[in-house]
Amino acid sequence: MGVKQLSVFLENKSGRLADVTRALAQANINIRALSIADTIDYGLLRLIVNDPERARAALAEAGFTVALTEVLAIEVPDKPGGLANIIDILAKEAINIEYMYAFVGRSGEHAIVIFRIERADEAVQILREKGVRILTGEELQSL
Amino acid sequence: MYFWNREAECMRLEELRALRDWLLVKTVRHAYENVPCYKRKFDEIGLRPEHIRGVADLSKIPFTTKDDFRENYPFGMFAVPMDQVVRVHASSGTTGKSTVVGYTRNDIAVWAELMARTLGAGGTTKGDVVQNAYGYGLFTGGLGAHYGAEKIGASVIPISGGNTKRQIQVMQDFGSTVLCCTPSYAVLLGETAREMGVDVRNLPLRVAFLGAEPWTESMRRQIEESLGIDALDIYGLSEVIGPGVSYECMEKAGMHINEDHFIAEIIDPETGEVLPPGSKGELVFTTLTKEALPLLRYRTRDLTYLEPEPCKCGRTFVRMHRVMGRTDDMLIVRGVNVFPSQIESVLMEIEETEPHYLIVVDREKGALDTLEVWVEVSPRIVSDEVRSLEKMEQKIASELQSTLGISVKVKLVEPKTIARSEGKAKRVVDRRDLYNGS
């Protein structure tokens, strides 16, 4: 039920992000969501794209080190308290969120948030029981 | 001029020559009979100990190198049984194994005498308070200086290295008059004192004996001015004995080699030919009095030259110029010897890393050397979490630290940022300017 996310290792020097976006543009890859985690020396660029396998190949070709991981794309009601409800559910179960960021597109009345959480299988089950919708890779791409 | 042992240090040259001939014959026999490595080297070329009748025959003897220590690790180079060895020290080897040296009770006494000469040449006497900030432990610096100062009868503060603010406090409160440490640490002490609002020039500190790493005349001026002291250069390596191999007098014009205990030669590092007096080349030592670890023609890999002219101070011992470079890729970082090959072997042992690395050594003004190791990331290291990258950096850093004995900063870099080897790889960037202006 996860969606594939690319993580690209980037040194903190000017022009590197541009190199990534250019390589993806040339491969005709569309970026759907992204976030950056950084330290003093380097950053990790996390990407959700329309074609993860092809994007990974294009980036590797351009000399980047890329890791592929599964994350959850969770529908969040686009209203006050929407995100709070979902995070409350996880907090009650003591499931930690490693990181999260927003997806560009929408699913009907819902926003989509990308989550990386521990004990993902368990989390999915609990969220579904509470009526939270989790999108598959195909569903996400069809938006 | 100050002397600890004027009789020895100003020995008449004829007398010194006769003494050295006699001691060399003895040492060669001792080494040949008790160290299989030397016996093998002699036998291979049909050389017999009796062929060496004096220093004039020295060049017949094959060289000894650090590799001999590695192949005979740990105690194979010792010429006495362990029940006569009262001390063991060690320094870095080129790979995982360190270079191990041993001392008999008499070797320790000789070493103390040589360090007493060293400290005495800067005017150290009993009544002096010696702050010994060389590291104590396997490194020879700490205990070497300690025993020499004690032999003189000075009051020794065995403070060892580090904890710089406390060093300044102790220097103030105990009234240290003599300082022993690496030159870069002396600079750091000066800077730290200034930050603490302490002017060392107003303290009783008078002289410093600085060694274990290369430095320059401009560093000497800086240290002398900021601390208000005389800064003297000292030289040694654990294979030969430790500190005390050679030392500057107050002329500050090169280091007198203790020639009644060591023979120095300068050779062409490529051909092994002995070079004429005054030529620059690789320094080679033969020990004359060592019992536990006699050394025959040991190649130091240090580049320097011997000053043929006699010194104004009256010592007859020949002087060596400060070390002007290395014939191998050894780095000296905070007084510790580091070989790039040691770093490589650590990285090879860590499964996730690739052997693409760069060693960057730097020295900020008034601070200690920094050692950075840049390691290229591989798909096996990169994940989606910064935390796991940081964990990997820490893992590599702690492995390196435990092998090298000094702290290392590991920096992950993108693949292909480190130049690929076309022939000889560029593995080291040394941003310090150690051998210039000397």
Coordinates of C-alpha atoms in Angstrom, one line a residue:
Chain A
M1 CA 0.0 0.0 0.0
G2 CA 3.0 2.3 0.1
V3 CA 4.1 4.7 -2.6
K4 CA 7.7 4.9 -3.8
Q5 CA 9.8 7.8 -2.8
L6 CA 13.3 8.7 -4.1
S7 CA 15.9 10.0 -1.7
V8 CA 18.8 11.8 -3.3
F9 CA 22.0 12.6 -1.5
L10 CA 23.1 16.2 -2.2
E11 CA 26.1 18.1 -0.9
N12 CA 25.4 21.6 0.2
K13 CA 26.9 23.4 -2.8
S14 CA 25.2 25.7 -5.3
G15 CA 23.7 24.2 -8.4
R16 CA 23.2 20.7 -7.2
L17 CA 19.4 21.0 -6.8
A18 CA 19.3 22.5 -10.3
D19 CA 21.2 19.4 -11.6
V20 CA 18.6 17.1 -10.1
T21 CA 15.6 19.0 -11.5
R22 CA 17.3 19.3 -14.9
A23 CA 18.0 15.6 -15.1
L24 CA 14.4 14.8 -14.2
A25 CA 13.1 17.4 -16.7
Q26 CA 15.2 15.8 -19.5
A27 CA 13.8 12.4 -18.6
N28 CA 10.3 13.9 -18.8
I29 CA 9.6 13.1 -15.1
N30 CA 7.0 15.1 -13.3
I31 CA 7.7 15.9 -9.6
R32 CA 4.6 15.5 -7.5
A33 CA 5.9 16.3 -4.0
L34 CA 9.3 17.0 -2.4
S35 CA 11.0 17.9 0.8
I36 CA 14.6 18.4 1.9
A37 CA 16.2 17.4 5.1
D38 CA 19.6 19.0 5.6
T39 CA 22.7 19.1 7.8
I40 CA 25.6 21.5 7.7
D41 CA 27.3 19.5 5.0
Y42 CA 24.7 17.8 3.0
G43 CA 21.0 17.3 2.4
L44 CA 18.6 14.6 1.4
L45 CA 16.1 15.5 -1.3
R46 CA 13.0 13.3 -1.0
L47 CA 10.8 13.1 -4.1
I48 CA 7.5 11.6 -5.2
V49 CA 7.5 11.5 -9.0
N50 CA 5.2 10.1 -11.6
D51 CA 7.6 7.3 -12.6
P52 CA 10.0 6.4 -9.7
E53 CA 12.0 3.6 -11.5
R54 CA 12.7 5.7 -14.5
A55 CA 13.5 8.7 -12.4
R56 CA 15.9 6.7 -10.3
A57 CA 17.7 5.5 -13.5
A58 CA 17.9 9.0 -14.8
L59 CA 19.4 10.3 -11.6
A60 CA 21.9 7.5 -11.3
E61 CA 22.9 8.2 -14.8
A62 CA 23.5 11.8 -13.8
G63 CA 25.8 10.6 -11.0
F64 CA 23.5 10.9 -8.0
T65 CA 23.2 8.4 -5.2
V66 CA 19.6 7.5 -4.8
A67 CA 17.7 5.4 -2.4
L68 CA 14.2 4.1 -2.9
T69 CA 11.9 3.8 0.1
E70 CA 8.2 3.2 0.6
V71 CA 6.1 5.9 2.3
L72 CA 2.4 6.4 2.9
A73 CA 0.2 8.8 1.0
I74 CA -2.6 9.6 3.4
E75 CA -5.8 11.5 2.6
V76 CA -6.3 14.3 5.0
P77 CA -9.6 16.2 5.2
D78 CA -8.8 19.7 4.0
K79 CA -10.3 21.5 7.0
P80 CA -9.2 22.7 10.4
G81 CA -8.3 19.7 12.6
G82 CA -8.0 17.3 9.6
L83 CA -4.3 16.6 10.1
A84 CA -4.6 16.7 13.9
N85 CA -7.1 13.8 13.9
I86 CA -4.8 11.6 12.0
I87 CA -1.8 12.4 14.0
D88 CA -3.8 11.9 17.2
I89 CA -4.6 8.4 16.0
L90 CA -0.9 7.6 15.6
A91 CA 0.1 9.2 18.8
K92 CA -2.4 7.2 20.8
E93 CA -0.8 4.0 19.4
A94 CA 2.7 5.4 20.2
I95 CA 3.6 5.2 16.5
N96 CA 6.4 7.7 15.7
I97 CA 6.4 9.8 12.6
E98 CA 9.9 10.0 11.1
Y99 CA 8.9 12.8 8.7
M100 CA 6.0 14.1 6.6
Y101 CA 5.4 16.6 3.9
A102 CA 2.5 17.7 1.7
F103 CA 1.6 16.4 -1.7
V104 CA 0.9 19.0 -4.5
G105 CA -2.3 17.4 -5.8
R106 CA -5.6 16.9 -4.2
S107 CA -8.0 14.0 -3.9
G108 CA -11.4 15.4 -4.2
E109 CA -12.1 17.3 -1.0
H110 CA -8.9 16.0 0.6
A111 CA -5.4 17.0 0.8
I112 CA -2.7 14.4 0.6
V113 CA 0.2 14.2 3.0
I114 CA 3.2 11.9 2.6
F115 CA 4.1 10.1 5.8
R116 CA 7.1 8.1 6.8
I117 CA 6.2 6.3 10.0
E118 CA 7.5 3.5 12.0
R119 CA 5.5 0.2 12.1
A120 CA 3.9 1.1 8.8
D121 CA 1.8 -2.1 8.4
E122 CA 0.3 -1.7 11.8
A123 CA -0.3 2.0 11.2
V124 CA -2.1 1.4 8.0
Q125 CA -4.4 -1.1 9.6
I126 CA -5.3 1.2 12.5
L127 CA -5.8 4.2 10.2
R128 CA -8.1 2.2 7.9
E129 CA -10.1 1.0 10.8
K130 CA -10.7 4.7 11.7
G131 CA -11.8 5.3 8.1
V132 CA -8.7 7.1 6.9
R133 CA -7.9 6.4 3.2
I134 CA -4.4 5.5 2.2
L135 CA -3.6 5.8 -1.5
T136 CA -1.7 3.3 -3.5
G137 CA 0.9 4.2 -6.0
E138 CA -1.5 3.8 -8.9
E139 CA -4.2 5.9 -7.2
L140 CA -1.7 8.6 -6.5
Q141 CA -0.4 8.6 -10.1
S142 CA -4.0 8.8 -11.5
L143 CA -4.8 12.0 -9.6
Chain B
M1 CA 75.3 28.5 27.1
Y2 CA 73.6 25.8 29.1
F3 CA 74.8 22.2 29.3
W4 CA 73.5 19.2 31.2
N5 CA 76.6 17.0 30.4
R6 CA 79.3 19.3 29.0
E7 CA 81.9 16.5 29.0
A8 CA 79.8 14.3 26.7
E9 CA 78.2 17.0 24.6
C10 CA 81.6 18.7 23.9
M11 CA 83.6 15.5 23.6
R12 CA 86.7 15.8 21.4
L13 CA 86.1 14.6 17.9
E14 CA 88.9 12.0 18.0
E15 CA 87.5 10.6 21.2
L16 CA 84.0 10.6 19.8
R17 CA 85.1 8.8 16.7
A18 CA 86.9 6.1 18.6
L19 CA 84.0 5.6 21.0
R20 CA 81.6 5.3 18.0
D21 CA 83.7 2.7 16.2
W22 CA 83.9 0.6 19.4
L23 CA 80.1 0.9 20.1
L24 CA 79.1 0.2 16.5
V25 CA 81.1 -3.1 16.5
K26 CA 79.4 -4.1 19.7
T27 CA 75.9 -3.1 18.5
V28 CA 76.3 -5.0 15.2
R29 CA 77.3 -8.1 17.0
H30 CA 74.4 -7.7 19.5
A31 CA 71.9 -7.2 16.7
Y32 CA 73.2 -10.0 14.5
E33 CA 73.3 -12.6 17.3
N34 CA 70.0 -11.7 18.9
V35 CA 67.6 -10.5 16.1
P36 CA 66.8 -13.0 13.4
C37 CA 65.8 -10.2 11.0
Y38 CA 69.3 -8.7 11.1
K39 CA 71.0 -12.1 10.9
R40 CA 68.9 -12.8 7.7
K41 CA 69.7 -9.4 6.2
F42 CA 73.5 -10.0 6.8
D43 CA 73.5 -13.6 5.7
E44 CA 71.6 -12.8 2.4
I45 CA 74.5 -10.6 1.2
G46 CA 77.3 -12.7 2.9
L47 CA 78.0 -9.9 5.4
R48 CA 79.6 -11.0 8.7
P49 CA 79.5 -8.9 11.9
E50 CA 83.3 -8.9 11.9
H51 CA 83.3 -7.1 8.6
I52 CA 82.1 -4.1 10.4
R53 CA 85.2 -2.7 12.2
G54 CA 84.0 0.9 12.6
V55 CA 81.8 3.7 11.3
A56 CA 83.7 3.7 8.0
D57 CA 82.1 0.3 7.3
L58 CA 78.6 1.4 8.1
S59 CA 77.4 1.7 4.5
K60 CA 77.9 -2.1 4.0
I61 CA 75.0 -2.8 6.3
P62 CA 71.5 -3.2 4.7
F63 CA 68.8 -0.7 5.7
T64 CA 66.1 -1.3 8.2
T65 CA 62.6 0.0 7.6
K66 CA 59.2 0.3 9.2
D67 CA 58.2 -2.8 7.2
D68 CA 60.7 -4.8 9.3
F69 CA 58.8 -3.8 12.4
R70 CA 55.5 -4.8 10.8
E71 CA 56.8 -8.2 9.7
N72 CA 58.2 -8.8 13.2
Y73 CA 55.2 -7.5 15.1
P74 CA 55.1 -7.1 18.0
F75 CA 58.4 -8.0 19.7
G76 CA 60.4 -9.7 16.9
M77 CA 62.9 -6.8 16.6
F78 CA 63.8 -7.0 20.3
A79 CA 67.4 -8.3 21.0
V80 CA 66.8 -9.2 24.6
P81 CA 64.3 -11.6 26.2
M82 CA 61.2 -10.0 27.6
D83 CA 62.3 -10.5 31.2
Q84 CA 64.8 -7.7 30.5
V85 CA 62.3 -5.4 28.9
V86 CA 61.0 -3.0 31.4
R87 CA 59.0 -0.7 29.1
V88 CA 57.1 -0.9 25.8
H89 CA 55.9 2.0 23.7
A90 CA 54.2 2.0 20.3
S91 CA 53.6 4.4 17.4
S92 CA 51.6 4.1 14.2
G93 CA 52.4 1.5 11.6
T94 CA 51.5 1.9 8.0
T95 CA 48.5 -0.5 8.3
G96 CA 46.6 -1.9 11.2
K97 CA 49.7 -3.0 13.2
S98 CA 51.5 -0.5 15.3
T99 CA 55.3 -0.1 15.5
V100 CA 56.3 -1.5 18.9
V101 CA 59.5 -0.6 20.7
G102 CA 61.0 -1.9 23.9
Y103 CA 63.5 -0.7 26.5
T104 CA 65.7 -2.4 29.1
R105 CA 66.4 -0.6 32.4
N106 CA 69.6 0.7 30.9
D107 CA 67.8 2.0 27.8
I108 CA 65.5 3.9 30.0
A109 CA 68.5 5.4 31.9
V110 CA 70.1 6.4 28.6
W111 CA 66.9 7.9 27.4
A112 CA 66.5 10.0 30.6
E113 CA 70.1 11.2 30.1
L114 CA 69.4 12.2 26.5
M115 CA 66.3 14.1 27.5
A116 CA 68.2 15.7 30.4
R117 CA 70.7 17.0 27.8
T118 CA 67.8 18.2 25.7
L119 CA 66.1 20.1 28.5
G120 CA 69.4 21.2 29.9
A121 CA 70.4 22.8 26.6
G122 CA 67.5 25.3 27.2
G123 CA 68.7 26.0 30.8
T124 CA 66.4 23.6 32.7
T125 CA 67.8 23.0 36.1
K126 CA 66.5 21.7 39.4
G127 CA 64.2 24.3 40.8
D128 CA 62.5 24.6 37.4
V129 CA 58.8 23.6 37.2
V130 CA 58.3 21.6 34.1
Q131 CA 54.8 21.5 32.7
N132 CA 54.8 18.4 30.5
A133 CA 51.9 18.6 28.1
Y134 CA 53.1 15.8 25.9
G135 CA 50.7 12.9 25.9
Y136 CA 51.5 10.1 28.4
G137 CA 50.9 6.6 27.3
L138 CA 52.1 4.5 24.3
F139 CA 53.4 7.7 22.7
T140 CA 57.0 8.3 23.8
G141 CA 56.7 12.0 24.2
G142 CA 55.1 12.1 27.7
L143 CA 57.3 9.7 29.6
G144 CA 60.4 10.6 27.6
A145 CA 60.3 14.3 28.7
H146 CA 59.1 13.2 32.2
Y147 CA 62.2 11.1 32.9
G148 CA 64.6 13.7 31.5
A149 CA 63.1 16.4 33.7
E150 CA 63.1 14.2 36.7
K151 CA 66.8 13.3 36.1
I152 CA 67.7 16.9 36.2
G153 CA 65.8 17.2 39.4
A154 CA 63.2 19.7 38.2
S155 CA 59.6 19.5 39.5
V156 CA 57.5 17.8 36.9
I157 CA 53.9 18.4 36.4
P158 CA 52.7 15.4 34.4
I159 CA 49.6 17.2 33.0
S160 CA 49.7 15.4 29.6
G161 CA 47.9 16.9 26.6
G162 CA 44.5 18.4 26.4
N163 CA 42.2 20.4 28.7
T164 CA 43.8 23.6 27.6
K165 CA 42.1 26.0 30.0
R166 CA 43.3 23.9 32.9
Q167 CA 46.8 24.0 31.4
I168 CA 46.7 27.8 31.6
Q169 CA 45.3 27.7 35.1
V170 CA 48.1 25.3 36.2
M171 CA 50.7 27.4 34.4
Q172 CA 49.6 30.4 36.4
D173 CA 49.0 28.7 39.8
F174 CA 52.1 26.4 39.8
G175 CA 54.4 28.9 38.2
S176 CA 55.6 26.7 35.4
T177 CA 58.9 27.8 34.0
V178 CA 59.4 25.1 31.4
L179 CA 56.8 23.8 28.9
C180 CA 57.0 20.6 26.9
C181 CA 54.4 20.0 24.1
T182 CA 53.9 20.0 20.4
P183 CA 54.5 23.4 18.6
S184 CA 50.9 23.6 17.5
Y185 CA 49.7 23.0 21.1
A186 CA 52.0 25.8 22.2
V187 CA 50.2 28.1 19.7
L188 CA 46.8 26.9 21.0
L189 CA 47.9 27.5 24.6
G190 CA 48.8 31.1 23.7
E191 CA 45.5 31.7 22.0
T192 CA 43.6 30.1 24.9
A193 CA 45.5 32.2 27.5
R194 CA 44.6 35.4 25.5
E195 CA 40.9 34.4 25.5
M196 CA 41.1 33.8 29.2
G197 CA 42.6 37.3 29.7
V198 CA 45.9 35.8 30.8
D199 CA 49.2 37.3 29.4
V200 CA 51.6 34.4 29.5
R201 CA 54.5 36.9 29.0
N202 CA 53.9 38.0 32.5
L203 CA 54.1 34.5 33.9
P204 CA 57.3 32.8 35.0
L205 CA 57.3 30.6 31.9
R206 CA 60.8 30.9 30.2
V207 CA 61.4 28.1 27.7
A208 CA 59.5 25.5 25.7
F209 CA 60.8 22.3 24.2
L210 CA 58.6 21.6 21.1
G211 CA 58.6 18.6 18.9
A212 CA 56.8 15.6 17.6
E213 CA 55.6 17.4 14.5
P214 CA 57.1 19.7 11.8
W215 CA 57.0 23.4 12.3
T216 CA 58.5 26.5 10.9
E217 CA 60.6 29.5 11.8
S218 CA 57.6 31.8 11.6
M219 CA 55.8 29.6 14.1
R220 CA 58.8 29.8 16.3
R221 CA 58.6 33.6 16.2
Q222 CA 54.9 33.6 16.8
I223 CA 55.2 31.3 19.8
E224 CA 58.2 33.2 21.3
E225 CA 56.4 36.5 21.0
S226 CA 53.0 35.4 22.2
L227 CA 54.4 33.5 25.2
G228 CA 57.4 35.6 25.9
I229 CA 59.8 32.6 25.9
D230 CA 62.5 30.8 24.0
A231 CA 61.1 28.0 21.9
L232 CA 63.5 25.2 21.1
D233 CA 63.0 22.4 18.5
I234 CA 63.5 18.8 19.6
Y235 CA 63.5 15.7 17.5
G236 CA 63.0 12.0 18.0
L237 CA 61.2 8.9 16.9
S238 CA 60.2 6.0 18.9
E239 CA 62.0 3.5 16.8
V240 CA 65.3 5.2 17.6
I241 CA 64.5 6.0 21.3
G242 CA 61.8 8.6 21.3
P243 CA 62.4 12.3 22.0
G244 CA 66.1 13.0 22.8
V245 CA 67.6 11.9 19.5
S246 CA 68.5 15.5 18.7
Y247 CA 67.9 18.9 20.3
E248 CA 68.5 22.6 19.8
C249 CA 70.8 24.7 21.9
M250 CA 70.2 28.4 22.6
E251 CA 71.8 29.2 19.2
K252 CA 68.5 27.9 17.7
A253 CA 70.4 26.9 14.6
G254 CA 69.7 23.2 14.1
M255 CA 69.4 20.2 16.4
H256 CA 72.5 18.5 17.9
I257 CA 72.3 14.8 17.4
N258 CA 73.4 12.8 20.4
E259 CA 76.3 11.3 18.5
D260 CA 77.7 9.2 21.3
H261 CA 74.4 7.2 21.1
F262 CA 73.4 7.5 17.5
I263 CA 75.0 7.6 14.1
A264 CA 73.1 9.8 11.5
E265 CA 73.6 9.4 7.8
I266 CA 71.9 11.3 4.9
I267 CA 71.1 9.1 1.9
D268 CA 69.5 9.5 -1.5
P269 CA 66.0 8.1 -0.9
E270 CA 65.9 6.7 -4.4
T271 CA 69.3 5.0 -4.7
G272 CA 70.2 4.5 -1.0
E273 CA 73.6 6.1 -1.7
V274 CA 75.1 8.0 1.2
L275 CA 75.3 11.7 0.3
P276 CA 78.2 14.1 1.1
P277 CA 78.0 16.4 4.1
G278 CA 75.5 19.2 3.8
S279 CA 73.3 17.5 1.1
K280 CA 69.6 17.2 1.6
G281 CA 68.3 13.7 1.7
E282 CA 66.7 11.0 3.9
L283 CA 67.9 10.8 7.5
V284 CA 69.1 7.3 8.6
F285 CA 69.9 6.3 12.1
T286 CA 72.0 3.6 13.7
T287 CA 71.9 3.2 17.5
L288 CA 75.1 2.6 19.4
T289 CA 73.9 1.9 22.9
K290 CA 70.4 0.5 22.7
E291 CA 70.0 -2.9 24.3
A292 CA 66.4 -4.0 23.8
L293 CA 66.1 -2.6 20.3
P294 CA 69.3 -2.0 18.4
L295 CA 68.7 -0.3 15.1
L296 CA 71.0 -0.6 12.1
R297 CA 70.6 2.0 9.4
Y298 CA 67.0 2.7 10.1
R299 CA 65.3 4.8 7.4
T300 CA 63.3 7.6 9.1
R301 CA 61.7 8.8 5.8
D302 CA 62.4 12.3 7.2
L303 CA 64.1 14.7 4.7
T304 CA 66.7 17.0 6.1
Y305 CA 70.4 17.8 5.9
L306 CA 73.3 17.8 8.4
E307 CA 75.1 21.0 9.1
P308 CA 78.8 20.3 8.7
E309 CA 80.1 23.5 10.4
P310 CA 80.6 23.4 14.2
C311 CA 78.1 25.2 16.4
K312 CA 79.0 28.3 18.3
C313 CA 77.7 26.7 21.5
G314 CA 80.8 24.4 21.7
R315 CA 79.0 21.1 21.3
T316 CA 80.8 18.8 19.0
F317 CA 77.7 16.9 18.0
V318 CA 76.6 17.5 14.4
R319 CA 73.4 19.4 13.9
M320 CA 70.5 18.4 11.7
H321 CA 68.3 21.0 10.1
R322 CA 64.6 20.9 11.0
V323 CA 62.7 18.2 9.1
M324 CA 61.9 19.5 5.6
G325 CA 59.6 16.9 4.4
R326 CA 58.9 13.2 4.1
T327 CA 59.8 10.6 1.6
D328 CA 56.5 8.7 2.2
D329 CA 52.9 9.9 2.7
M330 CA 53.0 9.9 6.5
L331 CA 51.1 12.8 8.1
I332 CA 51.7 14.2 11.5
V333 CA 48.5 15.4 13.0
R334 CA 48.5 16.8 16.5
G335 CA 51.8 15.1 17.1
V336 CA 50.4 11.7 16.0
N337 CA 51.7 9.8 13.0
V338 CA 49.0 9.0 10.5
F339 CA 49.4 6.9 7.4
P340 CA 46.7 7.2 4.7
S341 CA 47.0 3.4 4.4
Q342 CA 45.6 3.1 7.9
I343 CA 42.6 5.1 7.0
E344 CA 42.1 3.0 3.8
S345 CA 42.2 -0.2 5.7
V346 CA 39.6 1.0 8.2
L347 CA 37.2 2.0 5.3
M348 CA 37.7 -1.3 3.6
E349 CA 36.6 -3.1 6.7
I350 CA 33.4 -1.1 7.0
E351 CA 31.0 -3.0 4.7
E352 CA 29.0 -0.1 3.5
T353 CA 31.8 2.2 2.4
E354 CA 33.7 2.3 -0.8
P355 CA 37.4 2.9 -0.9
H356 CA 36.9 6.4 -2.4
Y357 CA 38.1 8.8 0.2
L358 CA 40.1 12.0 0.6
I359 CA 42.0 13.0 3.7
V360 CA 41.9 16.7 4.4
V361 CA 44.3 18.1 7.1
D362 CA 44.0 21.7 8.1
R363 CA 45.1 24.1 10.8
E364 CA 43.1 27.1 11.7
K365 CA 45.1 30.0 13.1
G366 CA 45.7 29.3 16.8
A367 CA 44.0 26.0 16.8
L368 CA 44.9 22.4 16.6
D369 CA 45.1 20.4 13.4
T370 CA 41.9 19.0 12.1
L371 CA 41.7 15.7 10.3
E372 CA 38.7 15.3 8.0
V373 CA 38.1 12.2 6.0
W374 CA 35.7 12.6 3.1
V375 CA 34.0 9.4 2.1
E376 CA 31.8 9.1 -1.0
V377 CA 28.3 7.9 -0.3
S378 CA 27.1 4.7 -2.0
P379 CA 23.6 3.5 -2.5
R380 CA 24.2 1.3 0.5
I381 CA 24.7 4.3 2.8
V382 CA 22.0 6.6 1.4
S383 CA 18.6 6.2 2.9
D384 CA 15.7 8.5 3.2
E385 CA 16.7 9.5 6.7
V386 CA 19.4 12.0 7.7
R387 CA 19.7 10.1 11.0
S388 CA 21.0 7.0 9.4
L389 CA 23.6 9.0 7.4
E390 CA 24.7 10.7 10.6
K391 CA 24.9 7.3 12.3
M392 CA 27.1 6.1 9.5
E393 CA 29.4 9.1 9.8
Q394 CA 29.7 8.5 13.5
K395 CA 30.4 4.8 12.9
I396 CA 33.2 5.6 10.5
A397 CA 34.6 8.3 12.7
S398 CA 34.7 6.1 15.8
E399 CA 36.4 3.2 13.9
L400 CA 39.0 5.7 12.5
Q401 CA 39.5 7.2 15.9
S402 CA 40.1 3.9 17.6
T403 CA 42.7 2.9 14.9
L404 CA 44.5 6.3 14.6
G405 CA 44.2 7.4 18.2
I406 CA 43.0 10.9 17.3
S407 CA 39.6 12.3 16.6
V408 CA 38.5 12.5 13.0
K409 CA 35.6 14.3 11.4
V410 CA 34.0 12.2 8.7
K411 CA 32.2 14.0 5.9
L412 CA 30.0 12.2 3.4
V413 CA 30.3 13.5 -0.1
E414 CA 28.6 12.8 -3.4
P415 CA 30.0 10.1 -5.6
K416 CA 32.7 11.1 -8.1
T417 CA 33.6 14.2 -6.1
I418 CA 36.9 12.6 -5.2
A419 CA 39.3 12.4 -8.2
R420 CA 39.6 8.9 -9.5
S421 CA 43.0 7.5 -9.6
E422 CA 44.8 7.6 -12.9
G423 CA 48.0 6.1 -11.8
K424 CA 48.6 7.6 -8.4
A425 CA 45.5 8.7 -6.5
K426 CA 45.5 12.0 -4.7
R427 CA 44.4 10.9 -1.3
V428 CA 45.7 13.7 0.9
V429 CA 45.1 17.4 0.9
D430 CA 47.3 19.1 3.5
R431 CA 46.3 22.7 3.8
R432 CA 48.9 23.3 6.6
D433 CA 52.1 25.0 5.4
L434 CA 54.4 22.9 7.5
Y435 CA 57.6 22.6 5.5
N436 CA 57.8 26.1 4.1
G437 CA 59.6 29.1 5.6
S438 CA 61.7 26.7 7.6

